[in-house]
Amino acid sequence: MLFDTHVHLNAEQFEEDLEEVIARAQESGVSSMVCVGFDRPTIQKAMELAESYDFIYACVGWHPVDAIDMTEEDLVWIEELASHPKVVAIGEMGLDYHWDKSPKDIQKEVFRKQIQLAKKVKLPIVIHNREATADIVEILQEEGAAEVGGIMHCFSGSPEVALECLKMNFYISLGGPVTFKNAKKPKEVAAVVPLEKLLIETDCPYLAPHPYRGKRNEPGYVKLVAEQIAEIKGISFEEVAEVTTANAKKVFDIN
Ligand SMILES: [Zn+2]
Ligand SMILES: [Zn+2]
């Protein structure tokens, strides 16, 4: 049994064949997944999926790339959704300095507001970080994010930063890049972070693992991420599957 902690089945790339993709995930042993909404249409669709499938949960929040579009009404809406029984986390939120659609100061403000909201509704947070590690760590510390904790999704930082995040009550989630031949850091992180603090994800339709790199990703491929972690740690695939699934249930408070 595998738990894909970060999917975007709400993306338009799955409009044509969603049923088949979900069926293939189940055939690959994926027993649960969290669908992450990050703007108005994708939050709406994540809620619809969570209500339609008992093994799909929702995470709702605002992506840093689109921070400039978030209104006060959106924040109120996210707070209302937080009380829905299938909403298990707030996010994805964070900072993304790769794209310049939203200025840094606006990204930071929207990030802080969502951490404060998560503390109010007592849900863990899912962090998106691209080229912004130092600022992310500083804001998590300043806002006391350890109180709710959460997930560093598709973690691409160094082992040192990973260990810093563990101290703040965060899990480290690894995705497709850990399977890339030239990806040194994710492999080091997989080796250093204790299995009890690791999660697996696809972030599909993005970041497909080897040998599907560059193609559309889907939840069934999370198996390849688990296999890679097992190989790096020198333990069985079954142990990785079992422990990461237990970790996911713990962070999302799912029985
Ligand atoms: Zn992300
Ligand atoms: Zn994502």
PDB file of N, CA, C and O in Angstrom, residues 16 52 114 216:
ATOM      1  N   GLU A  16      -9.065  14.184 -19.783  1.00  0.00           N
ATOM      2  CA  GLU A  16      -9.499  13.179 -20.761  1.00  0.00           C
ATOM      3  C   GLU A  16      -9.636  11.770 -20.180  1.00  0.00           C
ATOM      4  O   GLU A  16     -10.532  11.024 -20.572  1.00  0.00           O
ATOM      5  N   SER A  52     -15.875  12.703  -4.253  1.00  0.00           N
ATOM      6  CA  SER A  52     -16.271  11.590  -5.130  1.00  0.00           C
ATOM      7  C   SER A  52     -15.577  10.267  -4.804  1.00  0.00           C
ATOM      8  O   SER A  52     -16.110   9.206  -5.096  1.00  0.00           O
ATOM      9  N   GLN A 114      -1.234  32.486   5.131  1.00  0.00           N
ATOM     10  CA  GLN A 114      -1.705  31.091   5.091  1.00  0.00           C
ATOM     11  C   GLN A 114      -1.161  30.283   6.276  1.00  0.00           C
ATOM     12  O   GLN A 114      -1.846  29.391   6.773  1.00  0.00           O
ATOM     13  N   ARG A 216       4.080  12.836 -19.054  1.00  0.00           N
ATOM     14  CA  ARG A 216       3.087  13.161 -18.029  1.00  0.00           C
ATOM     15  C   ARG A 216       3.240  12.181 -16.868  1.00  0.00           C
ATOM     16  O   ARG A 216       3.289  10.976 -17.068  1.00  0.00           O
TER      17      ARG A 216
END
